């Protein structure tokens, strides 16, 4: 349940161009997803190490989680590490994996306080033991919560996810549990990491890049896309409201006819 008082308080002291009243609370996206990009550029512009950009990005994620809880958005997902991000220098990869573990431990009280359930999308088996163990703890401790789902895509790649779904279907067919003639869209969708959440309605990418970088290719078939030049560490509750306002101004057709 949305607490109106807390919501107003969280979105008080609005900047000139956007305020809480500019969004329709009855038409929020059921699933909002974010490609959190631009941490490295944010750090470089300040003469800092890339790792400091990632650390600053954690603050943006915390603010966004809280904002979505206050608004009553049921599902928030965020791309934290792609299957391609292993190509980065070993030092940066190690720092990120360490940051994930430390951040999850530090933020668990927030999950408990707001009753947020953690989901993790990706091949977690390939993560360092400490990061993996921390993630498992996060999943266990928050499994019963129902205020909001926070899904983090970690070692996630959409093509790997689809190949995995194909393997699972092939296995079920081989075991005689599945008739190939019945393999339809639902059969694929229920074998994706996202099986228990609705498709994203709004996908935000920060830092101005106009690409998907192997993120949720199946699930965003009809998502509205919003790209902002704002670098992820500069993203805040007001940027979130601007994105939602833009989303609510779109005409969604799903292949149909305008206004029908
Ligand atoms: C996003 O920021 C965080 C991750 C991909 C882990 P980047 O690290 O990609 O930042 P830029 O794109 O180099 O600025
Ligand atoms: C996408 O950002 C992955 C994440 C945000 C985790 P990248 O920075 O890796 O994407 P590219 O390399 O610019 O496509
Ligand atoms: Mg990037």
Short mmCIF file of N, CA and C in Angstrom, two decimals, residues 77-242:
data_model
loop_
_atom_site.label_atom_id
_atom_site.label_comp_id
_atom_site.label_asym_id
_atom_site.label_seq_id
_atom_site.Cartn_x
_atom_site.Cartn_y
_atom_site.Cartn_z
N UNK A 77 13.45 -3.37 -12.20
CA UNK A 77 14.60 -4.21 -12.54
C UNK A 77 15.72 -3.33 -13.05
N UNK A 78 16.95 -3.81 -12.89
CA UNK A 78 18.11 -3.01 -13.29
C UNK A 78 19.23 -3.92 -13.77
N UNK A 79 19.88 -3.45 -14.82
CA UNK A 79 20.98 -4.20 -15.45
C UNK A 79 22.27 -3.81 -14.71
N UNK A 80 22.84 -4.75 -14.00
CA UNK A 80 24.02 -4.43 -13.18
C UNK A 80 25.32 -4.96 -13.80
N UNK A 81 25.24 -6.09 -14.50
CA UNK A 81 26.47 -6.67 -15.07
C UNK A 81 26.07 -7.61 -16.21
N UNK A 82 26.61 -7.34 -17.39
CA UNK A 82 26.22 -8.15 -18.54
C UNK A 82 27.20 -9.30 -18.76
N UNK A 83 26.76 -10.27 -19.56
CA UNK A 83 27.66 -11.38 -19.89
C UNK A 83 28.88 -10.87 -20.66
N UNK A 84 28.75 -9.69 -21.25
CA UNK A 84 29.87 -9.11 -22.00
C UNK A 84 30.80 -8.28 -21.09
N UNK A 85 30.32 -7.94 -19.91
CA UNK A 85 31.14 -7.09 -19.03
C UNK A 85 32.38 -7.81 -18.48
N UNK A 86 32.47 -9.15 -18.67
CA UNK A 86 33.69 -9.86 -18.27
C UNK A 86 34.89 -9.42 -19.11
N UNK A 87 34.60 -8.75 -20.24
CA UNK A 87 35.69 -8.27 -21.10
C UNK A 87 36.44 -7.11 -20.47
N UNK A 88 35.92 -6.53 -19.44
CA UNK A 88 36.57 -5.38 -18.80
C UNK A 88 37.83 -5.82 -18.07
N UNK A 89 38.72 -4.86 -17.75
CA UNK A 89 39.95 -5.23 -17.03
C UNK A 89 39.60 -6.01 -15.75
N UNK A 90 40.43 -6.98 -15.44
CA UNK A 90 40.16 -7.86 -14.30
C UNK A 90 39.94 -7.07 -13.01
N UNK A 91 40.71 -6.02 -12.88
CA UNK A 91 40.59 -5.21 -11.66
C UNK A 91 39.18 -4.62 -11.53
N UNK A 92 38.66 -4.09 -12.64
CA UNK A 92 37.32 -3.49 -12.58
C UNK A 92 36.27 -4.56 -12.30
N UNK A 93 36.40 -5.73 -12.94
CA UNK A 93 35.44 -6.81 -12.70
C UNK A 93 35.46 -7.21 -11.23
N UNK A 94 36.67 -7.37 -10.68
CA UNK A 94 36.78 -7.76 -9.27
C UNK A 94 36.17 -6.71 -8.35
N UNK A 95 36.44 -5.46 -8.67
CA UNK A 95 35.89 -4.37 -7.85
C UNK A 95 34.36 -4.38 -7.90
N UNK A 96 33.82 -4.63 -9.09
CA UNK A 96 32.36 -4.66 -9.22
C UNK A 96 31.76 -5.81 -8.42
N UNK A 97 32.38 -6.98 -8.54
CA UNK A 97 31.85 -8.15 -7.82
C UNK A 97 31.90 -7.91 -6.30
N UNK A 98 32.97 -7.27 -5.86
CA UNK A 98 33.10 -6.94 -4.45
C UNK A 98 32.05 -5.90 -4.04
N UNK A 99 31.86 -4.93 -4.92
CA UNK A 99 30.86 -3.89 -4.64
C UNK A 99 29.46 -4.50 -4.55
N UNK A 100 29.15 -5.45 -5.42
CA UNK A 100 27.82 -6.09 -5.37
C UNK A 100 27.61 -6.74 -3.99
N UNK A 101 28.63 -7.48 -3.55
CA UNK A 101 28.50 -8.19 -2.27
C UNK A 101 28.35 -7.20 -1.12
N UNK A 102 29.22 -6.19 -1.10
CA UNK A 102 29.17 -5.23 0.02
C UNK A 102 27.86 -4.45 0.01
N UNK A 103 27.43 -4.07 -1.20
CA UNK A 103 26.21 -3.27 -1.30
C UNK A 103 25.00 -4.06 -0.83
N UNK A 104 24.94 -5.31 -1.22
CA UNK A 104 23.77 -6.10 -0.83
C UNK A 104 23.69 -6.23 0.69
N UNK A 105 24.83 -6.49 1.31
CA UNK A 105 24.84 -6.58 2.78
C UNK A 105 24.41 -5.25 3.39
N UNK A 106 24.96 -4.16 2.86
CA UNK A 106 24.66 -2.84 3.43
C UNK A 106 23.20 -2.45 3.23
N UNK A 107 22.60 -2.90 2.13
CA UNK A 107 21.23 -2.47 1.81
C UNK A 107 20.16 -3.44 2.29
N UNK A 108 20.56 -4.58 2.85
CA UNK A 108 19.53 -5.53 3.30
C UNK A 108 18.53 -4.92 4.28
N UNK A 109 18.98 -4.05 5.20
CA UNK A 109 18.00 -3.42 6.10
C UNK A 109 16.91 -2.67 5.33
N UNK A 110 17.27 -2.04 4.22
CA UNK A 110 16.27 -1.33 3.41
C UNK A 110 15.26 -2.33 2.83
N UNK A 111 15.76 -3.47 2.38
CA UNK A 111 14.86 -4.49 1.85
C UNK A 111 13.88 -4.96 2.93
N UNK A 112 14.40 -5.15 4.14
CA UNK A 112 13.54 -5.60 5.23
C UNK A 112 12.53 -4.51 5.59
N UNK A 113 13.03 -3.30 5.72
CA UNK A 113 12.17 -2.18 6.13
C UNK A 113 11.03 -1.97 5.14
N UNK A 114 11.34 -2.02 3.87
CA UNK A 114 10.31 -1.75 2.85
C UNK A 114 9.66 -3.02 2.32
N UNK A 115 10.06 -4.14 2.81
CA UNK A 115 9.52 -5.44 2.38
C UNK A 115 9.67 -5.65 0.87
N UNK A 116 10.89 -5.45 0.39
CA UNK A 116 11.23 -5.62 -1.03
C UNK A 116 11.80 -7.01 -1.24
N UNK A 117 11.29 -7.71 -2.23
CA UNK A 117 11.79 -9.04 -2.56
C UNK A 117 12.84 -8.94 -3.66
N UNK A 118 14.00 -9.54 -3.39
CA UNK A 118 15.08 -9.53 -4.38
C UNK A 118 14.89 -10.66 -5.37
N UNK A 119 15.13 -10.36 -6.64
CA UNK A 119 15.26 -11.40 -7.67
C UNK A 119 16.58 -11.17 -8.37
N UNK A 120 17.19 -12.23 -8.85
CA UNK A 120 18.45 -12.10 -9.59
C UNK A 120 18.29 -12.81 -10.92
N UNK A 121 18.63 -12.13 -11.98
CA UNK A 121 18.51 -12.70 -13.33
C UNK A 121 19.91 -12.86 -13.90
N UNK A 122 20.25 -14.06 -14.31
CA UNK A 122 21.54 -14.28 -14.94
C UNK A 122 22.15 -15.58 -14.47
N UNK A 123 23.35 -15.86 -15.00
CA UNK A 123 24.05 -17.10 -14.64
C UNK A 123 24.88 -16.82 -13.38
N UNK A 124 24.28 -17.10 -12.23
CA UNK A 124 24.93 -16.75 -10.95
C UNK A 124 26.04 -17.72 -10.61
N UNK A 125 26.02 -18.90 -11.19
CA UNK A 125 27.03 -19.91 -10.90
C UNK A 125 28.44 -19.46 -11.25
N UNK A 126 28.54 -18.50 -12.16
CA UNK A 126 29.87 -18.05 -12.61
C UNK A 126 30.41 -16.91 -11.74
N UNK A 127 29.67 -16.51 -10.73
CA UNK A 127 30.12 -15.37 -9.90
C UNK A 127 31.10 -15.83 -8.83
N UNK A 128 31.97 -14.94 -8.37
CA UNK A 128 32.88 -15.31 -7.27
C UNK A 128 32.08 -15.79 -6.05
N UNK A 129 32.69 -16.70 -5.28
CA UNK A 129 31.98 -17.36 -4.18
C UNK A 129 31.35 -16.38 -3.20
N UNK A 130 32.08 -15.33 -2.85
CA UNK A 130 31.56 -14.39 -1.85
C UNK A 130 30.33 -13.64 -2.38
N UNK A 131 30.41 -13.21 -3.62
CA UNK A 131 29.28 -12.50 -4.23
C UNK A 131 28.09 -13.45 -4.32
N UNK A 132 28.36 -14.66 -4.75
CA UNK A 132 27.30 -15.66 -4.89
C UNK A 132 26.61 -15.92 -3.55
N UNK A 133 27.42 -16.12 -2.51
CA UNK A 133 26.87 -16.43 -1.18
C UNK A 133 26.03 -15.26 -0.68
N UNK A 134 26.50 -14.05 -0.91
CA UNK A 134 25.75 -12.88 -0.45
C UNK A 134 24.42 -12.77 -1.19
N UNK A 135 24.45 -13.03 -2.47
CA UNK A 135 23.21 -12.98 -3.26
C UNK A 135 22.22 -14.02 -2.74
N UNK A 136 22.73 -15.23 -2.45
CA UNK A 136 21.83 -16.28 -1.96
C UNK A 136 21.18 -15.86 -0.64
N UNK A 137 21.99 -15.22 0.20
CA UNK A 137 21.47 -14.73 1.47
C UNK A 137 20.36 -13.69 1.22
N UNK A 138 20.61 -12.80 0.28
CA UNK A 138 19.61 -11.78 -0.06
C UNK A 138 18.31 -12.41 -0.56
N UNK A 139 18.43 -13.43 -1.39
CA UNK A 139 17.23 -14.11 -1.91
C UNK A 139 16.45 -14.75 -0.77
N UNK A 140 17.18 -15.46 0.10
CA UNK A 140 16.53 -16.16 1.21
C UNK A 140 15.83 -15.19 2.16
N UNK A 141 16.56 -14.14 2.55
CA UNK A 141 16.02 -13.23 3.56
C UNK A 141 14.82 -12.43 3.08
N UNK A 142 14.70 -12.25 1.76
CA UNK A 142 13.62 -11.39 1.26
C UNK A 142 12.51 -12.18 0.55
N UNK A 143 12.65 -13.51 0.57
CA UNK A 143 11.74 -14.35 -0.24
C UNK A 143 10.26 -14.13 0.08
N UNK A 144 9.94 -13.77 1.31
CA UNK A 144 8.54 -13.65 1.70
C UNK A 144 7.95 -12.26 1.48
N UNK A 145 8.73 -11.33 0.97
CA UNK A 145 8.24 -9.95 0.88
C UNK A 145 7.43 -9.70 -0.40
N UNK A 146 6.52 -8.71 -0.28
CA UNK A 146 5.58 -8.53 -1.39
C UNK A 146 5.30 -7.08 -1.76
N UNK A 147 6.04 -6.13 -1.15
CA UNK A 147 5.77 -4.73 -1.50
C UNK A 147 6.21 -4.43 -2.93
N UNK A 148 7.41 -4.85 -3.25
CA UNK A 148 7.95 -4.61 -4.59
C UNK A 148 8.98 -5.69 -4.89
N UNK A 149 9.11 -6.03 -6.15
CA UNK A 149 10.21 -6.89 -6.59
C UNK A 149 11.33 -5.99 -7.09
N UNK A 150 12.54 -6.21 -6.57
CA UNK A 150 13.71 -5.58 -7.17
C UNK A 150 14.51 -6.70 -7.84
N UNK A 151 14.58 -6.65 -9.16
CA UNK A 151 15.34 -7.66 -9.89
C UNK A 151 16.64 -7.05 -10.39
N UNK A 152 17.73 -7.70 -10.09
CA UNK A 152 19.03 -7.26 -10.60
C UNK A 152 19.51 -8.26 -11.63
N UNK A 153 19.83 -7.77 -12.81
CA UNK A 153 20.39 -8.63 -13.85
C UNK A 153 21.90 -8.64 -13.69
N UNK A 154 22.42 -9.79 -13.29
CA UNK A 154 23.85 -9.90 -12.99
C UNK A 154 24.41 -11.11 -13.75
N UNK A 155 25.48 -10.89 -14.48
CA UNK A 155 25.95 -11.89 -15.45
C UNK A 155 24.77 -12.32 -16.31
N UNK A 156 24.05 -11.31 -16.77
CA UNK A 156 22.86 -11.51 -17.59
C UNK A 156 23.16 -11.13 -19.04
N UNK A 157 22.67 -11.95 -19.94
CA UNK A 157 22.69 -11.62 -21.37
C UNK A 157 21.43 -12.22 -21.96
N UNK A 158 20.75 -11.44 -22.77
CA UNK A 158 19.47 -11.90 -23.30
C UNK A 158 19.65 -13.12 -24.20
N UNK A 159 20.71 -13.13 -25.00
CA UNK A 159 20.90 -14.29 -25.89
C UNK A 159 21.21 -15.54 -25.08
N UNK A 160 22.01 -15.41 -24.03
CA UNK A 160 22.29 -16.56 -23.17
C UNK A 160 21.00 -17.04 -22.51
N UNK A 161 20.15 -16.09 -22.11
CA UNK A 161 18.88 -16.45 -21.47
C UNK A 161 17.98 -17.23 -22.44
N UNK A 162 17.94 -16.78 -23.70
CA UNK A 162 17.11 -17.46 -24.69
C UNK A 162 17.68 -18.83 -25.04
N UNK A 163 19.00 -18.94 -25.10
CA UNK A 163 19.62 -20.24 -25.36
C UNK A 163 19.31 -21.20 -24.20
N UNK A 164 19.35 -20.67 -22.99
CA UNK A 164 19.02 -21.48 -21.81
C UNK A 164 17.57 -21.97 -21.89
N UNK A 165 16.66 -21.09 -22.27
CA UNK A 165 15.26 -21.49 -22.40
C UNK A 165 15.12 -22.60 -23.45
N UNK A 166 15.87 -22.47 -24.54
CA UNK A 166 15.83 -23.51 -25.59
C UNK A 166 16.34 -24.84 -25.03
N UNK A 167 17.39 -24.79 -24.25
CA UNK A 167 17.91 -26.02 -23.62
C UNK A 167 16.88 -26.66 -22.70
N UNK A 168 16.20 -25.82 -21.91
CA UNK A 168 15.20 -26.34 -20.97
C UNK A 168 14.03 -26.97 -21.73
N UNK A 169 13.65 -26.35 -22.84
CA UNK A 169 12.56 -26.92 -23.65
C UNK A 169 13.02 -28.25 -24.25
N UNK A 170 14.24 -28.26 -24.78
CA UNK A 170 14.77 -29.50 -25.39
C UNK A 170 14.83 -30.62 -24.36
N UNK A 171 15.24 -30.28 -23.16
CA UNK A 171 15.31 -31.29 -22.09
C UNK A 171 13.92 -31.85 -21.78
N UNK A 172 12.94 -30.95 -21.65
CA UNK A 172 11.59 -31.41 -21.33
C UNK A 172 11.00 -32.25 -22.45
N UNK A 173 11.34 -31.90 -23.69
CA UNK A 173 10.88 -32.72 -24.82
C UNK A 173 11.54 -34.09 -24.75
N UNK A 174 12.86 -34.10 -24.51
CA UNK A 174 13.60 -35.38 -24.46
C UNK A 174 13.08 -36.28 -23.35
N UNK A 175 12.64 -35.66 -22.25
CA UNK A 175 12.13 -36.44 -21.11
C UNK A 175 10.66 -36.84 -21.31
N UNK A 176 10.10 -36.42 -22.41
CA UNK A 176 8.71 -36.76 -22.69
C UNK A 176 7.70 -35.94 -21.91
N UNK A 177 8.18 -34.84 -21.29
CA UNK A 177 7.27 -34.00 -20.50
C UNK A 177 6.59 -32.92 -21.34
N UNK A 178 7.12 -32.73 -22.52
CA UNK A 178 6.62 -31.62 -23.34
C UNK A 178 6.48 -32.10 -24.79
N UNK A 179 5.31 -31.78 -25.35
CA UNK A 179 5.06 -32.13 -26.76
C UNK A 179 5.55 -30.95 -27.62
N UNK A 180 6.47 -31.20 -28.56
CA UNK A 180 7.01 -30.08 -29.36
C UNK A 180 5.92 -29.25 -30.01
N UNK A 181 4.79 -29.88 -30.34
CA UNK A 181 3.71 -29.12 -31.01
C UNK A 181 3.10 -28.07 -30.09
N UNK A 182 3.29 -28.22 -28.78
CA UNK A 182 2.68 -27.26 -27.85
C UNK A 182 3.63 -26.14 -27.46
N UNK A 183 4.83 -26.14 -28.02
CA UNK A 183 5.79 -25.09 -27.64
C UNK A 183 5.35 -23.76 -28.27
N UNK A 184 4.85 -22.88 -27.41
CA UNK A 184 4.37 -21.58 -27.88
C UNK A 184 5.10 -20.46 -27.14
N UNK A 185 4.64 -19.23 -27.29
CA UNK A 185 5.32 -18.10 -26.64
C UNK A 185 5.35 -18.27 -25.12
N UNK A 186 4.24 -18.76 -24.59
CA UNK A 186 4.18 -18.93 -23.12
C UNK A 186 5.22 -19.95 -22.66
N UNK A 187 5.43 -20.99 -23.47
CA UNK A 187 6.40 -22.03 -23.10
C UNK A 187 7.81 -21.44 -23.02
N UNK A 188 8.10 -20.51 -23.90
CA UNK A 188 9.41 -19.83 -23.84
C UNK A 188 9.44 -18.90 -22.64
N UNK A 189 8.41 -18.05 -22.52
CA UNK A 189 8.40 -17.03 -21.47
C UNK A 189 8.54 -17.63 -20.08
N UNK A 190 7.94 -18.81 -19.87
CA UNK A 190 8.01 -19.37 -18.52
C UNK A 190 9.36 -20.01 -18.21
N UNK A 191 10.22 -20.06 -19.21
CA UNK A 191 11.58 -20.58 -18.98
C UNK A 191 12.63 -19.46 -18.99
N UNK A 192 12.17 -18.23 -18.96
CA UNK A 192 13.09 -17.09 -18.86
C UNK A 192 13.24 -16.70 -17.39
N UNK A 193 14.31 -15.98 -17.08
CA UNK A 193 14.51 -15.55 -15.69
C UNK A 193 13.34 -14.70 -15.20
N UNK A 194 12.67 -14.06 -16.15
CA UNK A 194 11.60 -13.11 -15.83
C UNK A 194 10.24 -13.76 -15.70
N UNK A 195 10.21 -15.10 -15.59
CA UNK A 195 8.94 -15.84 -15.67
C UNK A 195 7.84 -15.30 -14.76
N UNK A 196 8.20 -14.82 -13.58
CA UNK A 196 7.12 -14.43 -12.65
C UNK A 196 6.87 -12.93 -12.57
N UNK A 197 7.38 -12.17 -13.53
CA UNK A 197 7.05 -10.73 -13.53
C UNK A 197 6.48 -10.35 -14.90
N UNK A 198 5.65 -9.30 -14.93
CA UNK A 198 5.15 -8.84 -16.23
C UNK A 198 6.28 -8.24 -17.06
N UNK A 199 6.10 -8.15 -18.36
CA UNK A 199 7.11 -7.52 -19.21
C UNK A 199 7.29 -6.05 -18.81
N UNK A 200 8.51 -5.52 -18.96
CA UNK A 200 8.70 -4.09 -18.67
C UNK A 200 7.79 -3.24 -19.56
N UNK A 201 7.20 -2.23 -18.94
CA UNK A 201 6.40 -1.28 -19.73
C UNK A 201 7.23 -0.06 -20.08
N UNK A 202 8.19 0.24 -19.24
CA UNK A 202 9.07 1.40 -19.46
C UNK A 202 10.51 0.95 -19.26
N UNK A 203 11.34 1.17 -20.27
CA UNK A 203 12.77 0.86 -20.18
C UNK A 203 13.56 2.16 -20.28
N UNK A 204 14.30 2.46 -19.24
CA UNK A 204 15.11 3.67 -19.19
C UNK A 204 16.57 3.30 -19.44
N UNK A 205 17.26 4.03 -20.31
CA UNK A 205 18.71 3.87 -20.39
C UNK A 205 19.34 5.22 -20.13
N UNK A 206 20.29 5.25 -19.22
CA UNK A 206 20.98 6.50 -18.92
C UNK A 206 22.24 6.62 -19.78
N UNK A 207 22.80 7.80 -19.82
CA UNK A 207 24.06 8.16 -20.47
C UNK A 207 23.97 8.26 -21.99
N UNK A 208 22.75 8.27 -22.50
CA UNK A 208 22.55 8.63 -23.90
C UNK A 208 22.79 7.58 -24.95
N UNK A 209 23.22 6.39 -24.56
CA UNK A 209 23.49 5.36 -25.59
C UNK A 209 22.17 4.82 -26.15
N UNK A 210 22.11 4.75 -27.48
CA UNK A 210 20.88 4.29 -28.13
C UNK A 210 21.01 2.82 -28.52
N UNK A 211 21.22 1.97 -27.53
CA UNK A 211 21.28 0.53 -27.82
C UNK A 211 20.82 -0.25 -26.60
N UNK A 212 20.60 -1.55 -26.86
CA UNK A 212 20.04 -2.40 -25.81
C UNK A 212 21.10 -3.24 -25.11
N UNK A 213 22.26 -3.40 -25.72
CA UNK A 213 23.37 -4.12 -25.08
C UNK A 213 22.93 -5.48 -24.51
N UNK A 214 22.15 -6.22 -25.32
CA UNK A 214 21.82 -7.61 -24.97
C UNK A 214 20.95 -7.72 -23.70
N UNK A 215 20.06 -6.74 -23.52
CA UNK A 215 19.21 -6.72 -22.33
C UNK A 215 17.75 -7.03 -22.68
N UNK A 216 17.17 -8.02 -22.09
CA UNK A 216 15.73 -8.32 -22.15
C UNK A 216 15.13 -8.23 -23.55
N UNK A 217 15.82 -8.78 -24.54
CA UNK A 217 15.37 -8.60 -25.93
C UNK A 217 13.96 -9.16 -26.16
N UNK A 218 13.67 -10.26 -25.53
CA UNK A 218 12.34 -10.86 -25.67
C UNK A 218 11.29 -10.03 -24.94
N UNK A 219 11.63 -9.64 -23.72
CA UNK A 219 10.64 -9.03 -22.82
C UNK A 219 10.26 -7.61 -23.19
N UNK A 220 11.11 -6.90 -23.93
CA UNK A 220 10.81 -5.48 -24.19
C UNK A 220 10.12 -5.28 -25.53
N UNK A 221 9.53 -6.35 -26.05
CA UNK A 221 8.88 -6.28 -27.37
C UNK A 221 7.99 -5.04 -27.52
N UNK A 222 7.26 -4.69 -26.44
CA UNK A 222 6.38 -3.52 -26.52
C UNK A 222 6.64 -2.50 -25.40
N UNK A 223 7.84 -2.54 -24.86
CA UNK A 223 8.19 -1.54 -23.84
C UNK A 223 8.34 -0.16 -24.49
N UNK A 224 8.03 0.86 -23.74
CA UNK A 224 8.34 2.22 -24.18
C UNK A 224 9.78 2.53 -23.76
N UNK A 225 10.56 3.08 -24.68
CA UNK A 225 11.97 3.35 -24.40
C UNK A 225 12.17 4.81 -24.04
N UNK A 226 12.99 5.04 -23.04
CA UNK A 226 13.30 6.41 -22.62
C UNK A 226 14.80 6.48 -22.40
N UNK A 227 15.46 7.31 -23.20
CA UNK A 227 16.91 7.46 -23.06
C UNK A 227 17.19 8.87 -22.56
N UNK A 228 17.96 8.97 -21.51
CA UNK A 228 18.36 10.27 -21.00
C UNK A 228 19.88 10.40 -21.06
N UNK A 229 20.35 11.63 -21.31
CA UNK A 229 21.81 11.85 -21.33
C UNK A 229 22.40 11.82 -19.93
N UNK A 230 21.57 11.94 -18.94
CA UNK A 230 22.04 11.91 -17.55
C UNK A 230 22.84 10.63 -17.29
N UNK A 231 24.00 10.79 -16.68
CA UNK A 231 24.82 9.62 -16.35
C UNK A 231 24.22 8.97 -15.10
N UNK A 232 24.35 7.65 -15.00
CA UNK A 232 23.65 6.95 -13.92
C UNK A 232 23.91 7.54 -12.53
N UNK A 233 25.15 7.90 -12.16
CA UNK A 233 25.34 8.44 -10.80
C UNK A 233 24.61 9.77 -10.58
N UNK A 234 24.19 10.45 -11.66
CA UNK A 234 23.44 11.70 -11.51
C UNK A 234 21.92 11.47 -11.56
N UNK A 235 21.51 10.24 -11.80
CA UNK A 235 20.08 9.93 -11.90
C UNK A 235 19.46 10.02 -10.50
N UNK A 236 18.30 10.66 -10.42
CA UNK A 236 17.66 10.79 -9.10
C UNK A 236 16.14 10.68 -9.23
N UNK A 237 15.44 10.91 -8.14
CA UNK A 237 13.98 10.75 -8.11
C UNK A 237 13.28 11.63 -9.15
N UNK A 238 13.88 12.80 -9.45
CA UNK A 238 13.24 13.72 -10.41
C UNK A 238 13.42 13.22 -11.84
N UNK A 239 14.58 12.66 -12.12
CA UNK A 239 14.80 12.04 -13.43
C UNK A 239 13.80 10.89 -13.61
N UNK A 240 13.56 10.17 -12.55
CA UNK A 240 12.60 9.06 -12.61
C UNK A 240 11.21 9.59 -12.95
N UNK A 241 10.81 10.66 -12.29
CA UNK A 241 9.49 11.24 -12.58
C UNK A 241 9.41 11.75 -14.01
N UNK A 242 10.52 12.33 -14.51
CA UNK A 242 10.52 12.81 -15.91
C UNK A 242 10.30 11.64 -16.86
#
